[in-house]
mmCIF file of C-alpha atoms and ligand atoms in Angstrom:
data_model
loop_
_atom_site.group_PDB
_atom_site.id
_atom_site.type_symbol
_atom_site.label_atom_id
_atom_site.label_comp_id
_atom_site.label_asym_id
_atom_site.label_seq_id
_atom_site.Cartn_x
_atom_site.Cartn_y
_atom_site.Cartn_z
ATOM 1 C CA MET A 1 9.547 -5.133 27.924
ATOM 2 C CA GLY A 2 8.777 -2.660 25.147
ATOM 3 C CA GLY A 3 10.573 -2.207 21.913
ATOM 4 C CA ASN A 4 11.904 1.508 20.866
ATOM 5 C CA TYR A 5 11.336 2.056 17.259
ATOM 6 C CA LYS A 6 12.054 5.568 14.978
ATOM 7 C CA ILE A 7 9.193 6.495 12.979
ATOM 8 C CA ALA A 8 10.321 9.322 10.611
ATOM 9 C CA VAL A 9 6.555 10.768 9.426
ATOM 10 C CA ILE A 10 5.384 12.535 6.628
ATOM 11 C CA PRO A 11 2.580 14.250 6.902
ATOM 12 C CA GLY A 12 2.519 16.230 3.273
ATOM 13 C CA ASP A 13 -0.429 18.608 2.438
ATOM 14 C CA GLY A 14 -4.096 18.567 2.226
ATOM 15 C CA ILE A 15 -5.581 15.499 4.461
ATOM 16 C CA GLY A 16 -1.727 14.636 4.811
ATOM 17 C CA PRO A 17 -1.604 16.993 8.166
ATOM 18 C CA GLU A 18 -4.982 15.537 9.829
ATOM 19 C CA ILE A 19 -5.419 11.956 8.982
ATOM 20 C CA VAL A 20 -1.436 11.552 10.181
ATOM 21 C CA GLY A 21 -2.201 13.566 13.594
ATOM 22 C CA GLN A 22 -5.023 10.944 13.913
ATOM 23 C CA THR A 23 -2.647 8.065 13.350
ATOM 24 C CA LEU A 24 0.094 9.280 15.777
ATOM 25 C CA ARG A 25 -2.723 8.930 18.126
ATOM 26 C CA VAL A 26 -3.366 5.654 17.527
ATOM 27 C CA LEU A 27 0.402 4.899 18.382
ATOM 28 C CA ASP A 28 0.458 6.011 20.795
ATOM 29 C CA GLN A 29 -2.099 4.173 22.507
ATOM 30 C CA ILE A 30 -0.203 0.895 21.160
ATOM 31 C CA ALA A 31 3.009 2.254 23.098
ATOM 32 C CA ASP A 32 1.162 3.254 26.656
ATOM 33 C CA LEU A 33 -0.890 -0.205 26.244
ATOM 34 C CA TYR A 34 2.011 -2.292 25.362
ATOM 35 C CA GLY A 35 5.019 -1.113 26.809
ATOM 36 C CA HIS A 36 6.707 0.417 23.674
ATOM 37 C CA ARG A 37 8.667 3.755 23.211
ATOM 38 C CA PHE A 38 7.594 5.169 19.468
ATOM 39 C CA GLU A 39 10.464 8.126 18.438
ATOM 40 C CA TYR A 40 8.263 10.465 15.500
ATOM 41 C CA LYS A 41 10.916 12.671 13.848
ATOM 42 C CA GLU A 42 8.542 15.256 11.667
ATOM 43 C CA LEU A 43 9.347 15.816 7.923
ATOM 44 C CA LEU A 44 8.819 17.870 5.220
ATOM 45 C CA ALA A 45 8.213 16.422 1.511
ATOM 46 C CA GLY A 46 5.507 17.501 -1.069
ATOM 47 C CA GLY A 47 3.938 20.982 -1.474
ATOM 48 C CA CYS A 48 4.974 22.173 1.819
ATOM 49 C CA ALA A 49 8.760 21.324 1.336
ATOM 50 C CA ILE A 50 8.596 22.934 -1.734
ATOM 51 C CA ASP A 51 6.983 25.633 -0.183
ATOM 52 C CA ALA A 52 9.622 25.943 2.453
ATOM 53 C CA THR A 53 12.831 24.818 0.539
ATOM 54 C CA GLY A 54 12.164 25.228 -3.309
ATOM 55 C CA GLU A 55 12.141 21.978 -3.404
ATOM 56 C CA PRO A 56 9.883 18.570 -3.050
ATOM 57 C CA LEU A 57 11.764 15.786 -1.852
ATOM 58 C CA PRO A 58 15.143 17.479 0.543
ATOM 59 C CA PRO A 59 17.845 15.744 1.158
ATOM 60 C CA ALA A 60 17.665 16.065 4.668
ATOM 61 C CA THR A 61 14.234 14.606 4.371
ATOM 62 C CA VAL A 62 16.008 11.523 2.724
ATOM 63 C CA ALA A 63 18.443 11.502 5.221
ATOM 64 C CA GLU A 64 16.340 11.022 8.093
ATOM 65 C CA CYS A 65 14.387 8.216 6.720
ATOM 66 C CA GLN A 66 17.420 6.480 6.437
ATOM 67 C CA LYS A 67 18.133 6.998 10.130
ATOM 68 C CA SER A 68 14.800 5.688 10.930
ATOM 69 C CA ASP A 69 13.015 2.325 11.256
ATOM 70 C CA ALA A 70 9.961 3.277 9.458
ATOM 71 C CA VAL A 71 8.708 6.165 7.033
ATOM 72 C CA LEU A 72 4.997 6.949 7.510
ATOM 73 C CA LEU A 73 3.249 8.886 5.151
ATOM 74 C CA GLY A 74 -0.241 11.031 4.466
ATOM 75 C CA ALA A 75 -0.450 12.207 1.232
ATOM 76 C CA VAL A 76 0.929 14.447 -0.765
ATOM 77 C CA GLY A 77 -0.223 17.107 -3.717
ATOM 78 C CA GLY A 78 -2.595 19.562 -4.592
ATOM 79 C CA ASP A 79 -3.440 22.606 -6.858
ATOM 80 C CA ARG A 80 -1.615 25.017 -5.873
ATOM 81 C CA TRP A 81 1.434 23.018 -7.017
ATOM 82 C CA ASP A 82 0.152 22.096 -10.570
ATOM 83 C CA HIS A 83 1.456 24.625 -12.350
ATOM 84 C CA LEU A 84 4.885 23.574 -11.667
ATOM 85 C CA PRO A 85 7.005 21.868 -13.994
ATOM 86 C CA GLY A 86 6.876 18.111 -13.835
ATOM 87 C CA ASP A 87 10.267 17.772 -11.984
ATOM 88 C CA LEU A 88 9.458 20.248 -9.171
ATOM 89 C CA ARG A 89 5.744 18.844 -8.842
ATOM 90 C CA PRO A 90 4.879 17.583 -5.065
ATOM 91 C CA GLU A 91 4.391 14.068 -6.359
ATOM 92 C CA MET A 92 7.741 13.444 -6.924
ATOM 93 C CA ALA A 93 8.706 13.059 -3.683
ATOM 94 C CA LEU A 94 6.829 9.569 -3.635
ATOM 95 C CA LEU A 95 9.283 8.820 -6.525
ATOM 96 C CA GLY A 96 12.632 10.380 -4.714
ATOM 97 C CA LEU A 97 11.623 8.036 -1.615
ATOM 98 C CA ARG A 98 11.049 5.122 -3.021
ATOM 99 C CA GLY A 99 14.163 5.250 -5.410
ATOM 100 C CA GLN A 100 16.020 6.670 -2.687
ATOM 101 C CA LEU A 101 14.699 4.093 -0.178
ATOM 102 C CA GLY A 102 15.520 1.347 -2.455
ATOM 103 C CA LEU A 103 12.377 0.368 -1.635
ATOM 104 C CA TYR A 104 11.567 -2.569 -4.416
ATOM 105 C CA ALA A 105 8.129 -3.979 -3.092
ATOM 106 C CA ASN A 106 4.588 -2.778 -3.067
ATOM 107 C CA LEU A 107 2.054 -4.429 -0.568
ATOM 108 C CA ARG A 108 -1.679 -2.991 -1.249
ATOM 109 C CA PRO A 109 -4.307 -5.635 0.973
ATOM 110 C CA ALA A 110 -7.909 -5.682 -0.609
ATOM 111 C CA ILE A 111 -9.807 -5.964 2.165
ATOM 112 C CA MET A 112 -13.809 -5.768 1.830
ATOM 113 C CA TYR A 113 -15.077 -5.524 5.203
ATOM 114 C CA GLN A 114 -18.632 -7.597 6.248
ATOM 115 C CA GLN A 115 -19.640 -3.735 7.464
ATOM 116 C CA LEU A 116 -18.916 -1.972 4.433
ATOM 117 C CA ARG A 117 -21.157 -4.451 1.817
ATOM 118 C CA ASP A 118 -23.044 -2.529 0.446
ATOM 119 C CA ALA A 119 -19.896 0.081 -1.207
ATOM 120 C CA CYS A 120 -19.071 -2.883 -3.059
ATOM 121 C CA PRO A 121 -19.781 -3.178 -6.266
ATOM 122 C CA LEU A 122 -19.689 -7.060 -7.032
ATOM 123 C CA LYS A 123 -22.559 -8.905 -5.884
ATOM 124 C CA PRO A 124 -22.553 -10.971 -2.722
ATOM 125 C CA ALA A 125 -22.980 -14.655 -4.019
ATOM 126 C CA ILE A 126 -19.326 -13.051 -5.524
ATOM 127 C CA THR A 127 -18.149 -11.605 -2.594
ATOM 128 C CA GLY A 128 -19.503 -13.945 1.204
ATOM 129 C CA GLU A 129 -18.809 -12.260 3.716
ATOM 130 C CA SER A 130 -15.574 -10.888 3.198
ATOM 131 C CA ILE A 131 -12.543 -10.390 1.146
ATOM 132 C CA ASN A 132 -9.006 -10.338 1.670
ATOM 133 C CA LEU A 133 -6.406 -10.250 -0.362
ATOM 134 C CA LEU A 134 -2.467 -9.565 -0.896
ATOM 135 C CA VAL A 135 -1.080 -7.723 -4.149
ATOM 136 C CA VAL A 136 2.694 -7.866 -4.108
ATOM 137 C CA ARG A 137 4.332 -5.511 -6.526
ATOM 138 C CA GLU A 138 7.717 -5.008 -7.558
ATOM 139 C CA LEU A 139 8.458 -1.838 -7.542
ATOM 140 C CA THR A 140 11.904 -0.595 -8.829
ATOM 141 C CA GLY A 141 12.159 -2.854 -12.358
ATOM 142 C CA GLY A 142 10.385 -3.967 -15.461
ATOM 143 C CA ILE A 143 8.842 -1.634 -18.222
ATOM 144 C CA TYR A 144 8.729 1.416 -15.631
ATOM 145 C CA PHE A 145 12.546 1.555 -15.424
ATOM 146 C CA GLY A 146 13.975 -0.305 -18.978
ATOM 147 C CA PRO A 147 15.229 1.258 -21.808
ATOM 148 C CA ARG A 148 12.928 3.414 -23.361
ATOM 149 C CA GLY A 149 13.276 6.347 -26.132
ATOM 150 C CA ARG A 150 12.350 7.246 -29.712
ATOM 151 C CA ARG A 151 13.911 7.401 -33.323
ATOM 152 C CA ALA A 152 12.500 8.762 -36.818
ATOM 153 C CA THR A 153 11.691 5.296 -39.277
ATOM 154 C CA ALA A 154 12.238 6.368 -42.971
ATOM 155 C CA ASP A 155 8.114 5.757 -43.469
ATOM 156 C CA ARG A 156 6.727 5.123 -40.514
ATOM 157 C CA GLY A 157 7.186 8.270 -39.035
ATOM 158 C CA GLU A 158 8.898 8.523 -34.912
ATOM 159 C CA GLU A 159 8.696 5.554 -33.495
ATOM 160 C CA ALA A 160 8.943 4.304 -29.345
ATOM 161 C CA PHE A 161 9.504 1.620 -27.046
ATOM 162 C CA ASP A 162 10.085 0.816 -23.624
ATOM 163 C CA THR A 163 11.925 -2.425 -22.422
ATOM 164 C CA GLU A 164 10.441 -4.960 -19.961
ATOM 165 C CA VAL A 165 13.727 -6.370 -18.133
ATOM 166 C CA TYR A 166 13.942 -8.285 -14.893
ATOM 167 C CA SER A 167 16.961 -10.530 -13.500
ATOM 168 C CA GLU A 168 16.919 -13.115 -11.359
ATOM 169 C CA ALA A 169 18.229 -11.716 -8.541
ATOM 170 C CA GLU A 170 15.381 -8.912 -8.584
ATOM 171 C CA VAL A 171 12.335 -11.811 -9.196
ATOM 172 C CA GLU A 172 13.416 -13.536 -6.430
ATOM 173 C CA ARG A 173 13.946 -11.020 -3.858
ATOM 174 C CA ILE A 174 10.425 -10.018 -4.259
ATOM 175 C CA ALA A 175 9.501 -13.943 -4.572
ATOM 176 C CA ARG A 176 10.944 -14.851 -1.392
ATOM 177 C CA MET A 177 8.983 -11.775 0.156
ATOM 178 C CA ALA A 178 5.634 -12.801 -1.243
ATOM 179 C CA PHE A 179 6.367 -16.808 -0.062
ATOM 180 C CA GLU A 180 7.142 -15.676 3.679
ATOM 181 C CA ILE A 181 4.100 -13.001 3.932
ATOM 182 C CA ALA A 182 1.861 -16.018 2.836
ATOM 183 C CA ARG A 183 3.192 -17.914 6.068
ATOM 184 C CA GLY A 184 1.682 -15.562 7.951
ATOM 185 C CA ARG A 185 -1.773 -15.557 5.935
ATOM 186 C CA GLN A 186 -3.459 -18.341 4.381
ATOM 187 C CA ARG A 187 0.246 -19.688 2.569
ATOM 188 C CA ARG A 188 -1.247 -19.750 -1.392
ATOM 189 C CA VAL A 189 0.494 -17.338 -2.695
ATOM 190 C CA THR A 190 -1.033 -16.961 -7.383
ATOM 191 C CA ASN A 191 1.909 -15.718 -9.210
ATOM 192 C CA VAL A 192 0.738 -13.417 -12.632
ATOM 193 C CA ASP A 193 2.592 -12.891 -15.690
ATOM 194 C CA LYS A 194 2.299 -12.946 -19.788
ATOM 195 C CA ALA A 195 4.694 -15.943 -19.778
ATOM 196 C CA ASN A 196 3.388 -17.148 -23.026
ATOM 197 C CA VAL A 197 4.351 -14.124 -24.857
ATOM 198 C CA LEU A 198 6.688 -12.443 -22.789
ATOM 199 C CA GLU A 199 10.172 -13.686 -22.173
ATOM 200 C CA SER A 200 10.650 -11.812 -19.316
ATOM 201 C CA SER A 201 7.668 -13.657 -17.678
ATOM 202 C CA ARG A 202 9.287 -16.407 -19.034
ATOM 203 C CA LEU A 203 12.276 -15.730 -16.777
ATOM 204 C CA TRP A 204 9.796 -14.574 -14.070
ATOM 205 C CA ARG A 205 8.252 -17.272 -13.716
ATOM 206 C CA ALA A 206 11.048 -20.208 -14.134
ATOM 207 C CA VAL A 207 12.574 -17.843 -10.892
ATOM 208 C CA VAL A 208 9.283 -17.668 -8.952
ATOM 209 C CA THR A 209 8.511 -21.556 -9.656
ATOM 210 C CA ARG A 210 12.719 -22.892 -7.903
ATOM 211 C CA VAL A 211 11.557 -20.503 -4.746
ATOM 212 C CA ALA A 212 8.599 -22.013 -4.334
ATOM 213 C CA ALA A 213 10.667 -25.464 -3.507
ATOM 214 C CA ASP A 214 12.162 -24.024 -0.407
ATOM 215 C CA TYR A 215 8.356 -23.159 0.826
ATOM 216 C CA PRO A 216 6.763 -26.275 0.771
ATOM 217 C CA ASP A 217 4.170 -25.373 3.207
ATOM 218 C CA VAL A 218 3.038 -22.772 0.861
ATOM 219 C CA ALA A 219 0.751 -23.093 -2.390
ATOM 220 C CA LEU A 220 2.060 -21.543 -5.663
ATOM 221 C CA ASN A 221 -0.562 -22.071 -9.063
ATOM 222 C CA HIS A 222 0.276 -19.491 -12.354
ATOM 223 C CA MET A 223 -1.640 -17.266 -14.129
ATOM 224 C CA TYR A 224 -1.645 -15.212 -16.890
ATOM 225 C CA VAL A 225 -2.295 -11.501 -16.398
ATOM 226 C CA ASP A 226 -5.316 -10.976 -18.535
ATOM 227 C CA ASN A 227 -7.236 -13.811 -17.089
ATOM 228 C CA ALA A 228 -6.196 -12.298 -13.134
ATOM 229 C CA ALA A 229 -7.849 -9.453 -14.393
ATOM 230 C CA MET A 230 -10.591 -11.543 -15.085
ATOM 231 C CA GLN A 231 -10.847 -14.023 -12.199
ATOM 232 C CA LEU A 232 -10.746 -10.653 -10.094
ATOM 233 C CA VAL A 233 -14.228 -9.961 -10.429
ATOM 234 C CA ARG A 234 -15.681 -13.172 -11.439
ATOM 235 C CA ASP A 235 -14.057 -14.685 -7.734
ATOM 236 C CA PRO A 236 -11.856 -12.289 -6.038
ATOM 237 C CA LYS A 237 -11.977 -14.930 -2.935
ATOM 238 C CA GLN A 238 -9.859 -17.536 -4.692
ATOM 239 C CA PHE A 239 -6.771 -15.401 -4.081
ATOM 240 C CA ASP A 240 -4.552 -15.167 -0.913
ATOM 241 C CA VAL A 241 -0.962 -13.434 -1.569
ATOM 242 C CA ILE A 242 -1.191 -11.829 -5.835
ATOM 243 C CA VAL A 243 3.045 -11.599 -6.629
ATOM 244 C CA THR A 244 3.856 -10.215 -10.241
ATOM 245 C CA THR A 245 5.860 -7.390 -12.196
ATOM 246 C CA ASN A 246 5.665 -3.566 -11.446
ATOM 247 C CA MET A 247 3.298 -2.324 -14.193
ATOM 248 C CA PHE A 248 0.916 -5.700 -13.957
ATOM 249 C CA GLY A 249 0.781 -5.085 -10.159
ATOM 250 C CA ASP A 250 -0.030 -1.282 -10.907
ATOM 251 C CA ILE A 251 -3.619 -2.033 -12.810
ATOM 252 C CA LEU A 252 -4.127 -5.334 -10.492
ATOM 253 C CA SER A 253 -3.806 -3.507 -6.962
ATOM 254 C CA ASP A 254 -6.003 -0.461 -8.681
ATOM 255 C CA GLU A 255 -8.715 -3.056 -9.911
ATOM 256 C CA ALA A 256 -8.379 -5.341 -6.783
ATOM 257 C CA SER A 257 -8.802 -1.940 -4.188
ATOM 258 C CA MET A 258 -11.833 -1.042 -6.178
ATOM 259 C CA ILE A 259 -13.305 -4.545 -5.286
ATOM 260 C CA THR A 260 -13.653 -3.141 -1.941
ATOM 261 C CA GLY A 261 -15.920 0.053 -2.773
ATOM 262 C CA SER A 262 -14.053 2.971 -0.517
ATOM 263 C CA ILE A 263 -10.521 4.494 -1.551
ATOM 264 C CA GLY A 264 -10.076 5.671 2.024
ATOM 265 C CA MET A 265 -10.249 2.469 4.165
ATOM 266 C CA LEU A 266 -6.748 1.113 2.311
ATOM 267 C CA PRO A 267 -3.545 1.012 3.367
ATOM 268 C CA SER A 268 -0.461 0.256 1.694
ATOM 269 C CA ALA A 269 3.656 -0.653 2.225
ATOM 270 C CA SER A 270 6.332 -0.495 0.425
ATOM 271 C CA LEU A 271 9.233 -2.424 1.467
ATOM 272 C CA GLY A 272 12.820 -1.973 0.796
ATOM 273 C CA ARG A 273 15.997 -4.528 2.322
ATOM 274 C CA GLY A 274 15.625 -5.723 5.869
ATOM 275 C CA ASN A 275 12.582 -5.068 7.553
ATOM 276 C CA PHE A 276 12.584 -0.852 6.039
ATOM 277 C CA GLY A 277 9.580 0.640 4.662
ATOM 278 C CA LEU A 278 7.623 3.003 4.082
ATOM 279 C CA TYR A 279 3.681 3.011 4.705
ATOM 280 C CA GLU A 280 0.927 5.124 3.588
ATOM 281 C CA PRO A 281 -2.507 5.189 2.629
ATOM 282 C CA VAL A 282 -3.653 4.369 -1.339
ATOM 283 C CA HIS A 283 -5.692 7.844 -1.501
ATOM 284 C CA GLY A 284 -4.496 11.391 -2.313
ATOM 285 C CA SER A 285 -4.594 14.693 0.368
ATOM 286 C CA ALA A 286 -7.703 14.698 -0.997
ATOM 287 C CA PRO A 287 -7.652 19.013 -1.105
ATOM 288 C CA ASP A 288 -11.775 19.137 -1.350
ATOM 289 C CA LEU A 289 -11.853 17.738 2.210
ATOM 290 C CA ALA A 290 -8.506 19.189 3.636
ATOM 291 C CA GLY A 291 -8.780 21.207 6.767
ATOM 292 C CA GLN A 292 -12.367 20.424 7.508
ATOM 293 C CA ASP A 293 -12.239 17.491 10.137
ATOM 294 C CA ARG A 294 -13.847 14.868 7.657
ATOM 295 C CA ALA A 295 -11.328 12.952 5.764
ATOM 296 C CA ASN A 296 -10.892 9.340 6.848
ATOM 297 C CA PRO A 297 -8.423 8.530 8.870
ATOM 298 C CA ILE A 298 -8.627 4.888 8.399
ATOM 299 C CA ALA A 299 -5.955 3.799 5.661
ATOM 300 C CA THR A 300 -3.682 5.403 7.596
ATOM 301 C CA ILE A 301 -3.869 3.874 10.732
ATOM 302 C CA LEU A 302 -4.274 0.823 9.213
ATOM 303 C CA SER A 303 -1.297 1.397 7.228
ATOM 304 C CA ALA A 304 0.452 1.761 10.645
ATOM 305 C CA ALA A 305 -0.909 -1.230 11.800
ATOM 306 C CA MET A 306 1.049 -3.177 8.497
ATOM 307 C CA MET A 307 4.000 -1.273 9.804
ATOM 308 C CA LEU A 308 4.046 -2.657 13.287
ATOM 309 C CA ARG A 309 3.331 -5.843 11.401
ATOM 310 C CA TYR A 310 6.154 -5.589 8.817
ATOM 311 C CA SER A 311 8.890 -3.389 10.034
ATOM 312 C CA PHE A 312 8.522 -4.088 13.985
ATOM 313 C CA GLY A 313 7.642 -7.723 14.059
ATOM 314 C CA LEU A 314 4.962 -6.359 16.589
ATOM 315 C CA THR A 315 1.944 -9.317 15.161
ATOM 316 C CA ARG A 316 -0.156 -8.555 18.120
ATOM 317 C CA GLU A 317 -0.071 -5.235 18.264
ATOM 318 C CA ALA A 318 -1.316 -4.661 14.408
ATOM 319 C CA ASP A 319 -3.860 -7.127 15.269
ATOM 320 C CA ALA A 320 -5.247 -5.070 17.690
ATOM 321 C CA ILE A 321 -5.632 -1.776 15.621
ATOM 322 C CA GLU A 322 -7.252 -4.020 12.854
ATOM 323 C CA ARG A 323 -9.690 -5.368 15.038
ATOM 324 C CA ALA A 324 -10.443 -2.019 16.671
ATOM 325 C CA VAL A 325 -11.006 -0.863 12.875
ATOM 326 C CA GLU A 326 -13.091 -3.393 12.554
ATOM 327 C CA ARG A 327 -14.893 -2.801 16.044
ATOM 328 C CA VAL A 328 -15.785 0.621 14.914
ATOM 329 C CA LEU A 329 -17.294 -0.107 11.864
ATOM 330 C CA ALA A 330 -19.646 -2.764 13.453
ATOM 331 C CA ASP A 331 -20.633 -0.196 15.756
ATOM 332 C CA GLY A 332 -21.933 1.873 12.549
ATOM 333 C CA TYR A 333 -19.403 4.703 12.857
ATOM 334 C CA ARG A 334 -18.895 6.082 9.566
ATOM 335 C CA THR A 335 -17.073 8.727 7.897
ATOM 336 C CA GLY A 336 -18.018 10.937 5.707
ATOM 337 C CA ASP A 337 -16.823 8.063 2.443
ATOM 338 C CA ILE A 338 -18.387 5.663 3.914
ATOM 339 C CA MET A 339 -21.692 6.832 5.382
ATOM 340 C CA SER A 340 -24.430 4.949 5.069
ATOM 341 C CA PRO A 341 -28.509 5.182 6.108
ATOM 342 C CA GLY A 342 -29.129 4.576 9.454
ATOM 343 C CA GLN A 343 -25.491 4.776 10.693
ATOM 344 C CA THR A 344 -23.769 7.503 12.677
ATOM 345 C CA LEU A 345 -21.685 10.178 11.136
ATOM 346 C CA VAL A 346 -18.091 11.254 12.673
ATOM 347 C CA GLY A 347 -15.154 13.027 11.729
ATOM 348 C CA THR A 348 -11.547 12.570 11.015
ATOM 349 C CA GLU A 349 -10.989 13.450 14.924
ATOM 350 C CA LYS A 350 -13.646 11.580 16.184
ATOM 351 C CA MET A 351 -12.810 8.670 14.258
ATOM 352 C CA GLY A 352 -8.708 8.531 15.622
ATOM 353 C CA GLN A 353 -10.700 9.037 19.378
ATOM 354 C CA LEU A 354 -13.086 6.083 18.964
ATOM 355 C CA ILE A 355 -10.733 3.212 17.406
ATOM 356 C CA CYS A 356 -8.407 4.276 19.701
ATOM 357 C CA GLY A 357 -10.884 3.592 22.761
ATOM 358 C CA TYR A 358 -11.949 -0.006 21.461
ATOM 359 C CA ILE A 359 -7.824 -0.712 21.828
ATOM 360 C CA ALA A 360 -7.969 0.563 24.740
ATOM 361 C CA GLN A 361 -10.503 -1.720 25.605
ATOM 362 C CA GLY A 362 -9.211 -4.547 23.905
ATOM 363 C CA ALA A 363 -11.640 -4.253 20.738
HETATM 364 P P1 LIG B 1 -7.522 11.969 -3.985
HETATM 365 O O1 LIG B 1 -7.808 10.125 -3.471
HETATM 366 O O2 LIG B 1 -6.735 12.748 -2.542
HETATM 367 O O3 LIG B 1 -9.237 12.044 -3.859
HETATM 368 C C1 LIG B 1 -9.866 11.117 -4.810
HETATM 369 C C2 LIG B 1 -11.130 11.202 -3.875
HETATM 370 O O4 LIG B 1 -11.536 10.405 -3.082
HETATM 371 C C3 LIG B 1 -11.773 12.852 -3.914
HETATM 372 O O5 LIG B 1 -13.549 12.639 -3.758
HETATM 373 C C4 LIG B 1 -11.369 12.781 -2.412
HETATM 374 O O6 LIG B 1 -11.948 13.500 -1.290
HETATM 375 C C5 LIG B 1 -11.921 11.059 -1.475
HETATM 376 N N1 LIG B 1 -11.155 10.622 -0.785
HETATM 377 C C6 LIG B 1 -9.693 10.681 -0.790
HETATM 378 N N2 LIG B 1 -9.224 10.342 0.426
HETATM 379 C C7 LIG B 1 -9.723 10.164 0.979
HETATM 380 C C8 LIG B 1 -10.382 10.349 2.928
HETATM 381 N N3 LIG B 1 -9.237 9.599 3.570
HETATM 382 N N4 LIG B 1 -11.595 10.596 3.534
HETATM 383 C C9 LIG B 1 -12.445 10.907 2.462
HETATM 384 N N5 LIG B 1 -12.444 10.874 0.760
HETATM 385 C C10 LIG B 1 -11.471 10.867 0.929
HETATM 386 O O7 LIG B 1 -7.510 11.977 -5.591
HETATM 387 P P2 LIG B 1 -7.199 12.841 -6.618
HETATM 388 O O8 LIG B 1 -8.264 13.678 -6.370
HETATM 389 O O9 LIG B 1 -6.884 12.565 -8.075
HETATM 390 O O10 LIG B 1 -5.865 13.317 -6.011
HETATM 391 C C11 LIG B 1 -5.779 14.751 -5.372
HETATM 392 C C12 LIG B 1 -3.993 15.102 -4.769
HETATM 393 O O11 LIG B 1 -4.033 13.793 -4.507
HETATM 394 C C13 LIG B 1 -3.353 15.241 -6.177
HETATM 395 O O12 LIG B 1 -2.578 16.374 -6.015
HETATM 396 C C14 LIG B 1 -2.750 14.434 -6.324
HETATM 397 O O13 LIG B 1 -1.718 14.472 -7.494
HETATM 398 C C15 LIG B 1 -2.359 13.729 -4.608
HETATM 399 N N6 LIG B 1 -2.428 12.104 -4.816
HETATM 400 C C16 LIG B 1 -1.253 12.337 -4.195
HETATM 401 C C17 LIG B 1 -1.366 10.613 -3.580
HETATM 402 C C18 LIG B 1 -0.151 10.411 -2.587
HETATM 403 O O14 LIG B 1 0.455 11.047 -2.385
HETATM 404 N N7 LIG B 1 0.120 9.024 -2.818
HETATM 405 C C19 LIG B 1 -1.951 9.332 -4.121
HETATM 406 C C20 LIG B 1 -2.876 10.197 -5.431
HETATM 407 C C21 LIG B 1 -3.239 11.297 -5.123
#
């Protein structure tokens, strides 16, 4: 017996509608094969919402997202809206969605596929056959949200400050999420902080260590953030799940992405209470490719696989999508961004069609 799932779909701007279109095609294929029903509600956010309603995140979009089981987002933004003041820019829709939907954890896998080895800037001796790690970043606390300000001083001109604040409750919920996720992977968690210097990190580390006692089957180690930044390029294979604060996660997840070498391949999830989550590719709206059938839809398709895994608990179905992506690469099909000599160049639509075909064949 299949399930019934309500998905809020936000195609957004630039290549968003094209890559989301192919992703819905893949989800339809999964629905057909496994007997599920995915009900899509298409919503406005970003530049197209500014054009239609005057604001980047209309309240109706947030309300519909709240009524859904999960949100699938393409990308927002483009030159056309760059002249607008900060709070009216398309990208404000992303911050608004995170805040209003209570998305407190950001999951970014960094996967280097064997078939795309050449795009990885690290030496084969370092990467081995593949890399597969996951950064779990706290998303709604820490220095990006703590007290901030500017003040005049008597003799040193103006000064400015930002404050890192974390409560036990905030650390505990992100730590639990990391340990739960590690149970479905290699059961290893690396906590990254700066406990040798920061008081907030000392609390963070104490809480993570306490939570670890409830997960005796998961191995925990601690690492200072400066060492973690080095270890990611020195020996990325040592990591399974990295759990860290908002700012450290912001920086380390970008570093981890780079070692895969291909931005068009990277999915992400932002999770809130219960099983609710927002799923989107790491890349932006690539206005240079929009409307030309040249964008790589794989990051968005893999984001949908994360949605099946984390919001709907459909592990078999998520595996089927991920296997199909590996097969399409193994058989030499490439969009322009991951093209190399001797491979077959395909467009956005053909890539979606091929992935559906592999899913149907059981990849
Ligand atoms: P970008 O990620 O859109 O593009 C960077 C480069 O990667 C470009 O050369 C682009 O062609 C390429 N690229 C990106 N996605 C691709 C894909 N799926 N297939 C093939 N090539 C791909 O970043 P940018 O150029 O800095 O920003 C463009 C717009 O996107 C801006 O308005 C920016 O604010 C916005 N943006 C949105 C998000 C989001 O919606 N989450 C994230 C980042 C940037």
